[in-house]
XYZ file of C-alpha atoms in Angstrom:
700
model
C -178.494 -25.442 -49.798
C -178.426 -26.115 -53.503
C -175.933 -24.795 -56.044
C -176.783 -21.289 -57.226
C -175.962 -20.123 -60.746
C -175.045 -16.545 -61.647
C -174.297 -14.721 -65.004
C -171.072 -12.838 -65.434
C -171.485 -9.117 -65.950
C -171.317 -8.376 -69.726
C -167.889 -6.688 -69.679
C -166.357 -9.522 -67.658
C -167.783 -12.038 -70.203
C -166.071 -10.068 -72.963
C -162.785 -9.952 -71.012
C -162.904 -13.692 -70.513
C -163.590 -14.338 -74.273
C -160.575 -12.126 -75.076
C -158.305 -13.993 -72.562
C -159.420 -17.489 -73.724
C -159.472 -16.827 -77.520
C -156.375 -14.759 -78.001
C -152.800 -16.159 -77.972
C -150.540 -14.606 -75.430
C -146.927 -15.756 -75.044
C -146.315 -14.758 -71.404
C -148.997 -16.816 -69.761
C -146.919 -17.353 -66.654
C -148.096 -13.979 -65.261
C -151.196 -15.722 -63.993
C -149.198 -17.138 -61.022
C -147.863 -13.668 -60.163
C -151.336 -12.278 -60.121
C -152.796 -15.021 -57.896
C -149.861 -14.809 -55.532
C -150.268 -10.945 -55.443
C -153.975 -11.452 -54.575
C -153.084 -13.944 -51.875
C -150.591 -11.482 -50.336
C -153.261 -8.726 -50.304
C -155.730 -11.088 -48.606
C -153.192 -11.938 -45.925
C -152.337 -8.157 -45.524
C -156.037 -7.589 -44.840
C -156.267 -10.191 -42.038
C -153.075 -8.994 -40.475
C -154.306 -5.475 -40.410
C -157.585 -6.652 -38.878
C -155.622 -8.549 -36.202
C -153.930 -5.364 -35.099
C -157.204 -4.204 -33.530
C -158.721 -7.659 -32.894
C -156.134 -10.411 -32.389
C -158.900 -13.081 -32.104
C -159.502 -12.978 -35.966
C -156.269 -15.042 -36.368
C -157.485 -17.890 -34.059
C -159.092 -19.755 -36.947
C -155.581 -20.071 -38.669
C -152.603 -18.608 -36.864
C -149.948 -19.215 -39.586
C -149.864 -16.801 -42.509
C -148.596 -18.369 -45.620
C -149.288 -19.041 -49.399
C -149.021 -22.725 -50.461
C -148.824 -24.006 -54.025
C -149.668 -27.658 -54.503
C -149.268 -29.321 -57.976
C -151.344 -32.394 -58.675
C -149.886 -33.945 -61.844
C -152.292 -36.977 -61.886
C -155.403 -34.781 -62.045
C -153.681 -31.831 -63.774
C -154.686 -29.457 -60.946
C -152.659 -26.588 -59.623
C -153.860 -25.371 -56.199
C -152.845 -22.028 -54.654
C -153.953 -21.666 -51.040
C -153.626 -18.574 -48.732
C -154.534 -18.071 -45.105
C -155.762 -14.608 -45.754
C -159.130 -12.890 -44.925
C -161.173 -15.192 -47.095
C -164.430 -14.254 -48.860
C -168.033 -14.478 -47.799
C -170.678 -15.646 -50.273
C -171.562 -12.056 -51.086
C -167.851 -11.253 -51.802
C -167.604 -14.224 -54.180
C -170.707 -13.173 -56.089
C -169.681 -9.494 -56.287
C -165.845 -9.738 -56.602
C -165.681 -12.727 -58.997
C -168.231 -11.904 -61.676
C -171.336 -9.759 -61.173
C -169.922 -6.403 -60.464
C -167.441 -5.204 -63.148
C -164.437 -3.526 -61.696
C -163.970 -0.026 -63.086
C -160.743 -1.258 -64.753
C -162.374 -4.058 -66.878
C -163.300 -1.786 -69.712
C -160.044 0.161 -69.450
C -158.081 -3.082 -69.627
C -159.816 -4.266 -72.790
C -159.235 -0.883 -74.456
C -155.531 -1.056 -73.442
C -155.326 -4.579 -74.942
C -156.963 -3.547 -78.206
C -154.402 -0.681 -78.507
C -151.532 -3.145 -78.276
C -150.795 -3.269 -74.504
C -149.355 -6.264 -72.815
C -151.451 -8.913 -71.152
C -149.138 -8.549 -68.047
C -150.923 -5.206 -67.292
C -154.006 -7.075 -66.185
C -153.472 -6.617 -62.401
C -153.160 -2.847 -62.853
C -156.877 -2.772 -63.680
C -157.868 -4.978 -60.657
C -158.844 -7.944 -62.795
C -155.742 -10.084 -62.313
C -157.782 -13.077 -61.128
C -159.199 -13.612 -64.652
C -155.621 -14.228 -65.988
C -155.969 -17.772 -64.577
C -157.962 -18.584 -67.636
C -154.850 -18.170 -69.668
C -153.885 -21.600 -68.521
C -156.944 -23.283 -66.974
C -160.168 -24.475 -68.598
C -162.021 -24.581 -65.323
C -161.397 -22.674 -62.026
C -162.585 -23.441 -58.507
C -162.344 -20.994 -55.681
C -162.904 -22.426 -52.175
C -163.134 -19.661 -49.650
C -163.874 -19.386 -45.953
C -164.400 -15.965 -44.154
C -164.639 -15.786 -40.320
C -168.090 -14.386 -40.750
C -169.516 -16.955 -43.082
C -169.556 -20.659 -44.083
C -167.117 -22.294 -46.561
C -168.245 -21.823 -50.211
C -167.081 -23.130 -53.623
C -167.145 -20.676 -56.583
C -166.669 -22.514 -59.920
C -166.711 -21.502 -63.600
C -165.504 -22.665 -66.904
C -165.927 -19.113 -68.238
C -168.894 -19.945 -70.422
C -170.811 -16.836 -69.352
C -171.939 -18.243 -65.966
C -170.484 -19.303 -62.661
C -171.895 -21.269 -59.691
C -171.617 -20.946 -55.921
C -172.147 -23.985 -53.659
C -171.863 -24.424 -49.898
C -168.850 -26.642 -49.241
C -170.157 -29.281 -46.855
C -168.232 -32.253 -48.054
C -164.802 -30.726 -48.665
C -162.019 -30.520 -46.128
C -162.509 -27.370 -43.947
C -159.752 -24.866 -44.691
C -160.138 -22.893 -41.436
C -159.798 -19.426 -43.011
C -158.608 -18.078 -46.300
C -158.913 -19.108 -50.012
C -157.828 -21.955 -52.197
C -157.868 -21.536 -55.915
C -157.874 -24.744 -57.967
C -156.872 -24.434 -61.602
C -157.872 -27.417 -63.808
C -155.193 -26.799 -66.392
C -155.641 -27.121 -70.158
C -153.904 -30.116 -71.681
C -151.098 -28.018 -73.297
C -150.401 -26.066 -70.098
C -149.226 -28.909 -67.828
C -145.699 -27.392 -67.624
C -147.047 -25.266 -64.809
C -147.274 -28.394 -62.659
C -143.472 -28.908 -62.961
C -141.527 -28.038 -59.781
C -138.763 -26.408 -61.764
C -141.170 -24.117 -63.626
C -143.123 -23.037 -60.520
C -139.832 -22.255 -58.698
C -138.527 -20.196 -61.723
C -141.727 -18.179 -61.970
C -141.955 -17.524 -58.145
C -138.241 -16.535 -58.135
C -138.688 -14.137 -60.947
C -141.974 -12.428 -60.032
C -142.735 -13.029 -56.318
C -139.472 -13.706 -54.589
C -139.916 -10.790 -52.139
C -143.480 -11.188 -51.196
C -143.748 -10.582 -47.418
C -145.233 -13.984 -46.500
C -143.747 -17.435 -46.984
C -144.567 -19.044 -50.340
C -144.513 -22.798 -49.920
C -144.434 -25.481 -52.627
C -145.608 -28.944 -51.899
C -142.651 -31.061 -53.089
C -143.149 -34.809 -53.542
C -139.933 -36.884 -53.214
C -139.217 -40.633 -53.154
C -137.273 -41.496 -49.943
C -135.791 -44.890 -48.872
C -136.924 -45.937 -45.422
C -135.712 -48.904 -43.300
C -138.566 -51.099 -42.043
C -138.551 -54.342 -40.116
C -138.410 -57.415 -42.279
C -140.911 -59.873 -40.713
C -140.310 -62.607 -43.335
C -136.594 -62.775 -42.806
C -137.233 -62.933 -39.016
C -139.418 -66.003 -39.360
C -136.867 -67.725 -41.550
C -134.142 -67.107 -39.071
C -136.255 -68.493 -36.179
C -136.916 -71.739 -38.060
C -133.210 -72.237 -38.731
C -132.250 -71.519 -35.181
C -134.620 -74.153 -33.730
C -132.926 -76.945 -35.686
C -129.488 -76.002 -34.376
C -128.698 -76.935 -30.803
C -127.291 -74.021 -28.985
C -123.944 -74.766 -27.392
C -123.372 -71.325 -25.968
C -124.984 -70.173 -22.772
C -124.720 -66.553 -23.682
C -128.358 -66.103 -24.563
C -128.785 -62.888 -22.932
C -127.590 -60.799 -25.907
C -130.553 -58.950 -27.600
C -131.121 -60.307 -30.985
C -130.653 -57.678 -33.795
C -133.723 -57.147 -35.839
C -133.525 -57.543 -39.618
C -134.531 -54.549 -41.721
C -135.165 -53.907 -45.394
C -135.224 -50.690 -47.488
C -138.500 -49.688 -49.132
C -139.227 -46.602 -51.266
C -141.941 -44.255 -50.027
C -143.217 -40.905 -51.458
C -143.067 -38.061 -48.987
C -144.585 -34.632 -49.472
C -142.785 -31.636 -47.787
C -143.479 -27.948 -48.029
C -140.441 -26.153 -49.374
C -140.212 -22.387 -48.862
C -139.437 -20.656 -52.109
C -138.933 -17.067 -51.012
C -136.286 -17.314 -48.270
C -134.444 -14.251 -49.443
C -136.122 -11.611 -47.446
C -136.540 -8.059 -48.842
C -133.854 -6.448 -46.842
C -134.633 -3.058 -48.500
C -137.676 -2.788 -46.295
C -135.598 -2.846 -43.109
C -133.718 -0.092 -41.376
C -130.182 0.288 -42.930
C -128.707 0.525 -39.420
C -130.012 -2.912 -38.586
C -128.312 -4.637 -41.567
C -124.763 -5.821 -41.405
C -122.190 -6.139 -44.268
C -122.776 -9.944 -44.526
C -126.383 -9.448 -45.114
C -125.829 -6.908 -47.860
C -123.173 -9.222 -49.411
C -125.545 -12.261 -49.322
C -128.357 -10.181 -50.833
C -126.086 -8.869 -53.605
C -124.999 -12.412 -54.535
C -128.544 -13.692 -54.637
C -129.644 -10.646 -56.780
C -126.748 -10.742 -59.314
C -125.316 -14.323 -59.175
C -121.898 -12.627 -58.856
C -119.174 -14.800 -57.240
C -117.348 -11.766 -55.848
C -118.361 -9.382 -53.122
C -119.671 -6.002 -54.189
C -117.411 -2.879 -54.045
C -119.987 -0.543 -52.467
C -123.632 -0.305 -51.573
C -126.132 2.483 -51.018
C -129.439 1.709 -49.198
C -131.950 4.612 -49.054
C -135.652 5.410 -49.049
C -137.428 8.438 -50.361
C -140.584 9.622 -48.645
C -142.904 12.588 -49.117
C -144.778 13.197 -52.282
C -143.441 9.964 -53.642
C -142.425 6.829 -51.688
C -139.885 4.253 -52.742
C -136.985 2.242 -51.287
C -133.848 1.213 -53.141
C -130.584 -0.623 -52.751
C -127.898 0.128 -55.307
C -124.667 -1.910 -55.658
C -121.346 -1.247 -57.495
C -119.705 -4.521 -58.521
C -115.862 -4.999 -58.100
C -115.279 -5.606 -61.793
C -116.846 -4.736 -65.080
C -118.594 -7.635 -66.916
C -116.903 -8.507 -70.262
C -120.009 -7.504 -72.195
C -120.449 -4.051 -70.543
C -120.794 -2.186 -73.821
C -122.501 -4.903 -75.914
C -125.323 -3.233 -77.780
C -127.645 -6.231 -77.653
C -127.303 -6.888 -73.948
C -129.833 -5.832 -71.308
C -129.690 -1.987 -70.882
C -129.616 -1.975 -67.106
C -129.533 -4.008 -64.013
C -132.048 -2.410 -61.771
C -135.015 -4.534 -60.965
C -138.303 -2.690 -60.528
C -140.686 -3.869 -57.916
C -144.062 -2.499 -56.861
C -145.001 -3.291 -53.322
C -142.512 -6.168 -53.437
C -143.938 -7.729 -56.591
C -141.404 -7.837 -59.419
C -142.412 -5.827 -62.517
C -139.483 -5.722 -64.793
C -135.740 -5.546 -65.019
C -135.303 -3.787 -68.411
C -136.876 -0.435 -67.738
C -134.723 1.964 -69.703
C -136.278 5.057 -68.068
C -135.080 3.996 -64.583
C -131.430 4.726 -65.001
C -129.273 6.359 -67.735
C -127.405 3.953 -70.033
C -123.926 5.030 -68.851
C -124.821 3.751 -65.338
C -125.674 0.282 -66.683
C -123.115 -1.265 -64.337
C -125.043 -0.295 -61.244
C -127.031 -3.212 -59.916
C -129.871 -3.179 -57.472
C -133.599 -2.963 -56.852
C -136.169 -0.205 -56.622
C -139.414 -0.907 -54.832
C -142.048 1.785 -55.327
C -145.269 2.231 -53.359
C -146.728 4.546 -55.869
C -146.443 2.901 -59.245
C -149.567 0.986 -60.394
C -148.985 -2.811 -60.233
C -148.053 -4.383 -63.577
C -147.357 -1.238 -65.504
C -146.554 -2.033 -69.078
C -143.664 -0.534 -71.054
C -146.086 1.791 -72.801
C -147.453 3.410 -69.563
C -144.077 3.468 -67.982
C -142.734 5.779 -70.598
C -145.173 8.551 -69.760
C -145.053 8.025 -65.976
C -143.879 11.055 -64.085
C -143.133 9.032 -61.015
C -140.427 7.154 -62.915
C -138.692 10.420 -63.855
C -138.554 11.375 -60.162
C -137.221 7.869 -59.260
C -134.558 8.166 -62.010
C -133.427 11.566 -60.810
C -133.050 10.201 -57.247
C -131.143 7.160 -58.392
C -128.649 9.148 -60.403
C -128.212 11.541 -57.418
C -127.570 8.653 -55.076
C -125.128 7.030 -57.619
C -123.119 10.288 -57.514
C -123.044 10.185 -53.685
C -121.985 6.607 -53.851
C -119.087 7.492 -56.165
C -118.062 10.241 -53.827
C -117.966 7.738 -50.929
C -115.827 5.365 -53.062
C -113.353 8.198 -53.987
C -112.559 8.772 -50.307
C -110.673 5.441 -50.343
C -107.932 5.612 -52.889
C -107.403 1.856 -53.422
C -111.136 1.263 -53.784
C -111.535 4.178 -56.212
C -108.640 2.889 -58.335
C -110.390 -0.440 -58.717
C -113.661 1.335 -59.495
C -112.021 3.679 -62.041
C -110.236 0.906 -63.746
C -113.444 -0.972 -64.288
C -115.904 1.841 -64.850
C -113.916 4.961 -65.899
C -115.245 4.569 -69.492
C -118.836 4.770 -68.115
C -118.086 8.077 -66.240
C -116.567 9.546 -69.411
C -119.605 8.350 -71.419
C -121.775 10.113 -68.742
C -119.962 13.395 -69.360
C -120.757 12.999 -73.004
C -124.399 12.142 -72.505
C -125.612 13.670 -69.255
C -125.385 17.434 -69.331
C -127.204 17.815 -65.991
C -124.541 15.883 -63.983
C -121.558 16.747 -66.134
C -119.760 18.926 -63.569
C -120.338 16.368 -60.850
C -118.944 13.540 -62.959
C -115.934 15.553 -63.908
C -114.811 15.445 -60.320
C -114.388 11.651 -60.648
C -112.246 11.800 -63.798
C -108.603 10.808 -63.481
C -105.808 11.399 -66.082
C -102.080 11.128 -66.455
C -100.210 14.390 -66.717
C -96.718 15.786 -67.424
C -96.231 16.053 -63.670
C -97.958 12.725 -62.780
C -96.790 10.012 -65.183
C -97.015 7.115 -62.656
C -100.341 7.914 -61.118
C -103.492 9.464 -62.566
C -104.576 12.848 -61.128
C -107.938 14.461 -60.737
C -108.887 17.892 -62.269
C -109.226 19.329 -58.789
C -105.635 18.301 -57.903
C -104.466 19.730 -61.260
C -106.025 23.093 -60.319
C -104.301 23.121 -56.930
C -100.904 22.742 -58.660
C -101.483 25.473 -61.240
C -99.142 28.483 -61.146
C -100.857 31.770 -60.592
C -100.279 33.076 -64.146
C -101.873 29.942 -65.603
C -105.530 30.614 -66.485
C -106.558 27.462 -68.308
C -106.355 23.632 -68.042
C -104.250 22.251 -70.804
C -104.545 18.810 -72.301
C -103.123 16.766 -75.112
C -104.762 13.613 -76.636
C -102.881 10.772 -78.212
C -102.684 6.973 -78.780
C -100.471 6.089 -75.820
C -98.520 7.565 -72.901
C -95.246 6.820 -74.749
C -96.495 8.613 -77.872
C -97.512 11.796 -76.054
C -95.060 12.025 -73.161
C -92.368 13.817 -75.275
C -94.576 15.416 -77.813
C -93.220 18.648 -79.351
C -96.590 20.267 -78.330
C -95.463 20.132 -74.731
C -92.175 21.927 -75.187
C -93.073 25.553 -74.262
C -95.601 24.502 -71.631
C -93.021 22.321 -69.878
C -90.509 25.249 -70.007
C -93.085 27.594 -68.389
C -93.860 24.965 -65.780
C -97.430 24.429 -66.873
C -98.857 20.968 -66.353
C -100.575 19.229 -69.279
C -103.078 16.383 -68.973
C -102.277 13.513 -71.152
C -105.454 11.851 -72.549
C -104.691 8.417 -73.942
C -108.095 6.606 -73.758
C -109.980 6.896 -77.106
C -113.160 8.028 -75.258
C -111.297 10.896 -73.437
C -111.481 13.207 -76.440
C -115.321 12.776 -76.680
C -115.653 13.592 -73.019
C -113.368 16.670 -72.767
C -114.916 18.250 -75.904
C -118.191 18.093 -74.131
C -116.891 19.171 -70.782
C -115.344 22.470 -72.151
C -114.541 23.806 -68.623
C -114.121 22.775 -65.055
C -114.534 25.074 -62.002
C -114.525 28.082 -64.287
C -111.288 27.088 -66.019
C -111.401 26.317 -69.768
C -110.040 23.107 -71.069
C -107.613 23.823 -74.009
C -106.117 21.332 -76.396
C -102.452 22.147 -76.990
C -102.429 20.524 -80.456
C -105.054 22.859 -81.877
C -104.518 26.412 -83.224
C -105.326 29.473 -81.147
C -103.211 28.478 -78.172
C -102.679 31.647 -76.256
C -99.993 31.489 -73.654
C -99.651 34.006 -70.914
C -96.838 36.388 -71.937
C -95.676 39.915 -71.186
C -96.011 42.865 -73.631
C -92.253 42.760 -74.403
C -92.424 39.046 -75.176
C -95.384 39.567 -77.380
C -93.668 42.399 -79.286
C -90.471 40.456 -79.770
C -92.478 37.515 -81.118
C -94.372 39.604 -83.608
C -91.064 41.140 -84.901
C -89.522 37.644 -85.285
C -92.649 36.447 -87.154
C -92.265 39.330 -89.638
C -88.743 38.161 -90.400
C -89.900 34.789 -91.412
C -92.680 35.896 -93.776
C -90.728 34.961 -96.959
C -89.890 31.407 -95.629
C -93.512 30.857 -94.594
C -94.663 31.873 -98.026
C -92.152 29.759 -99.862
C -93.025 26.659 -97.727
C -96.869 27.207 -98.327
C -96.237 27.326 -102.140
C -94.184 24.104 -101.990
C -96.721 22.222 -99.885
C -99.823 23.571 -101.721
C -103.171 22.443 -100.271
C -101.540 19.982 -97.898
C -101.575 22.783 -95.297
C -103.956 25.668 -94.926
C -101.247 28.108 -93.738
C -97.638 28.311 -92.522
C -96.948 30.457 -89.465
C -94.342 31.053 -86.849
C -95.020 29.045 -83.675
C -95.216 30.097 -80.024
C -95.597 26.516 -78.754
C -92.232 24.793 -79.581
C -88.717 25.450 -78.394
C -86.672 22.496 -79.697
C -88.433 20.842 -82.645
C -88.154 22.504 -86.024
C -91.944 22.481 -86.706
C -95.328 20.972 -85.779
C -98.652 20.608 -87.490
C -101.691 21.909 -85.517
C -105.359 21.425 -86.391
C -108.192 23.874 -86.544
C -109.966 24.790 -83.264
C -113.234 23.204 -84.183
C -112.386 20.279 -86.348
C -110.884 16.842 -85.369
C -107.545 16.734 -83.676
C -104.975 14.280 -85.135
C -105.926 11.742 -82.453
C -109.660 12.008 -83.272
C -108.775 11.652 -87.032
C -106.944 8.406 -86.199
C -109.938 7.090 -84.202
C -112.382 7.976 -86.891
C -110.342 6.332 -89.558
C -110.308 3.115 -87.508
C -114.113 2.903 -87.333
C -115.153 -0.157 -89.469
C -118.591 1.330 -90.390
C -117.489 4.911 -90.767
C -119.104 7.460 -92.966
C -116.334 8.600 -95.287
C -118.224 11.742 -96.328
C -117.903 12.966 -92.758
C -114.141 12.788 -92.892
C -114.033 15.235 -95.687
C -115.521 18.149 -93.663
C -114.527 17.095 -90.109
C -110.881 16.374 -90.948
C -109.285 19.636 -89.913
C -107.263 21.906 -92.050
C -103.589 21.694 -90.927
C -101.372 24.636 -90.091
C -97.642 24.187 -90.223
C -95.887 26.126 -87.367
C -92.216 26.810 -87.553
C -89.815 27.245 -84.711
C -87.837 30.485 -85.464
C -85.038 29.540 -82.987
C -84.367 26.195 -84.584
C -81.109 25.822 -86.578
C -82.700 23.890 -89.492
C -85.406 26.631 -89.869
C -82.742 29.436 -89.661
C -80.679 27.714 -92.336
C -83.851 27.287 -94.587
C -84.546 31.008 -94.084
C -80.974 31.844 -95.270
C -81.291 29.625 -98.321
C -84.658 31.234 -99.264
C -83.184 34.663 -98.867
C -80.303 33.731 -101.229
C -82.411 31.969 -103.803
C -86.135 31.380 -103.621
C -85.989 28.819 -106.473
C -83.454 26.589 -104.504
C -84.750 23.041 -105.171
C -83.125 21.564 -101.987
C -85.436 23.942 -99.960
C -88.446 22.295 -101.574
C -87.115 18.767 -100.871
C -86.374 19.551 -97.275
C -89.786 21.193 -96.869
C -91.487 17.886 -97.749
C -89.160 15.980 -95.443
C -89.917 18.367 -92.529
C -93.615 18.244 -93.301
C -93.677 14.517 -93.212
C -91.731 14.255 -89.903
C -94.045 16.847 -88.430
C -97.022 14.649 -89.513
C -95.570 11.796 -87.546
C -94.562 13.794 -84.441
C -97.951 15.520 -84.437
C -99.879 12.257 -84.358
C -100.985 12.005 -88.018
C -100.374 9.122 -90.373
C -98.474 9.422 -93.708
C -100.370 9.347 -96.895
C -97.454 8.007 -98.854
C -94.920 6.206 -96.560
C -92.895 4.826 -99.477
C -91.822 8.224 -100.827
C -90.979 9.308 -97.297
C -88.860 6.231 -96.855
C -87.071 6.900 -100.156
C -86.342 10.425 -99.127
C -84.855 9.250 -95.827
C -82.770 6.568 -97.574
C -81.413 9.283 -99.974
C -80.530 11.458 -96.962
C -78.645 8.485 -95.503
C -76.878 7.955 -98.770
C -75.788 11.532 -98.924
C -74.689 11.534 -95.279
C -72.510 8.459 -95.910
C -71.181 9.708 -99.284
C -72.649 6.741 -101.030
C -73.385 7.158 -104.702
C -76.440 5.101 -105.957
C -75.568 3.864 -109.449
C -79.134 3.560 -110.495
C -80.125 6.893 -109.034
C -79.946 8.667 -112.438
C -81.802 5.934 -114.286
C -84.665 5.850 -111.716
C -87.882 6.917 -113.348
C -89.150 10.312 -112.341
C -91.852 10.232 -109.652
C -95.393 11.074 -110.399
C -96.206 14.754 -110.531
C -98.353 14.640 -107.423
C -95.400 13.486 -105.273
C -92.734 15.954 -104.298
C -89.550 15.871 -106.504
C -86.689 13.573 -105.451
C -83.651 15.069 -103.759
C -81.878 16.841 -106.554
C -78.173 16.480 -107.196
C -77.487 19.326 -104.770
C -74.101 19.832 -103.266
C -73.469 17.050 -100.740
C -71.836 19.618 -98.431
C -74.971 21.678 -98.402
C -77.102 18.682 -97.492
C -74.717 17.656 -94.747
C -74.681 21.130 -93.459
C -78.464 21.118 -92.978
C -78.387 17.664 -91.562
């Protein structure tokens, strides 16, 4: 039978023109497409063998073999699948356009990725990205062996293969590579592509590897030489019975072996009950290249309307670049029917869970979906929802073991807090995993649930205080009354804590209240309330005088219900920044300074009516409102309150001068140059006047 020539269907010709004449950077996807097709062909013969085992007799082993031939620049990919009859070759490879051909060209023209090609069922033609000529040798059980060949010039030929080596059953694709694409014949490159895209194909993918080996062979020349020499020498010894050792020499030979590239089996397809911890550990290490064991693993499958299987791992420690903005957004690899699609799909898992590693293998997603189509894909939203839910279950499992949870929280606590800020849907669930120090738990962090169990009956809210460090907030004046009442206060010392709790607002029906902001309502009896109001009325004059002295540095001056020992504290407005947030914002290198002007909260100075200093100031104001020492001491009290309330001083120098002057007065030291010192600028408070030393000491 002679060679027959056929013309490509018009749309396929257009597609080939497009593939050949356009520059694409990720040409390597051709190998993924060919291997996927091989796998499908083997699937078909395997399914057929379930009802008729005799179909496998022509070739019992099911495998895919890649053979690079550097000399002739040919890459062969062979499978032992179902094979194609002559009619299949004519129809499938050229004359009948797949429904997707046109769709794919439209997608390409609208900017889609070439890697989508398989989604439209025309993945075979991607071979022309790297090959100038393609041969397909195929043998089906019901037909002879044929060769399909084309250089994509609008026609292809089909010839009966009578001279070639019989392949038994299956298909061999020979790619005659373009001169600039010979890198795909390199062993390293092939291994890299197979590991990336096709590592978990169900059938063994073999690579024909050629190696030079040294072999020992008998050296005949040396033997002859030795025999001649021995004949000249008369043998004295009778011991001739010893077998003579044969001389050998080493020669180099080339040896071709088939190396299996996909030895890591897709364990997610197996039943979780059949997999032991070592297997999960080995799979984790091969997936992530981590040198440590994982902390926890979740293996699950979802069935019903949507089918997918997944394995999620939590590492033991956070990578150093966990919050790098330029790094990969997540570590979940997406597979479709065990073929790798991508590992940077942002829609698969929220950003705050970027430390979770694992794989998702979907049965429903179209193969080779591009990033564009992924964004609109409803299936992905369902997968994402399931992954987040399973992550929450995994965290719950970890929290049952205290030591493991401490390790986990130390590494990924910031991620959970970020989740509370970003993920409104799972906020209440994430809040269960939060841990903070508190006034009753300074050594060990406590959960919000444990906090609630320790709350006295009269306490209605959860109280917290934010600050720079545990040492800074542990003895804060804001805690005085709460400690006295026996109310526990959470101490939030991580910069991200404040972002999280302002979003959280409440937990299990109990409001979270910041004790350094105004509007702190403590549970009190009617008599206590009445007594407090009467006391506040007595201090009206002092409050007014202090407000006049401080001007717009404070919004108002009031009598406090939150301090028992300190003379005064500065509280911020309920909806602005707290002192801690103001400190964090000032530290931002790229901050927007205009934001500070309206977010920086107005400060309220709260006075402690039972403090001796405040009582003495009240007496002084009652005697003489214009007393200059009152004004001076007011500034000193304001600046110390700034420090104890977590703010920074605008003018530390004048504060230091005032303290030094107080020390001088306390020690009865006269500064000679005090009188001659130039007057301070009008904006700064006046220096300590020459008030009577005894009065200053009395207040001190």
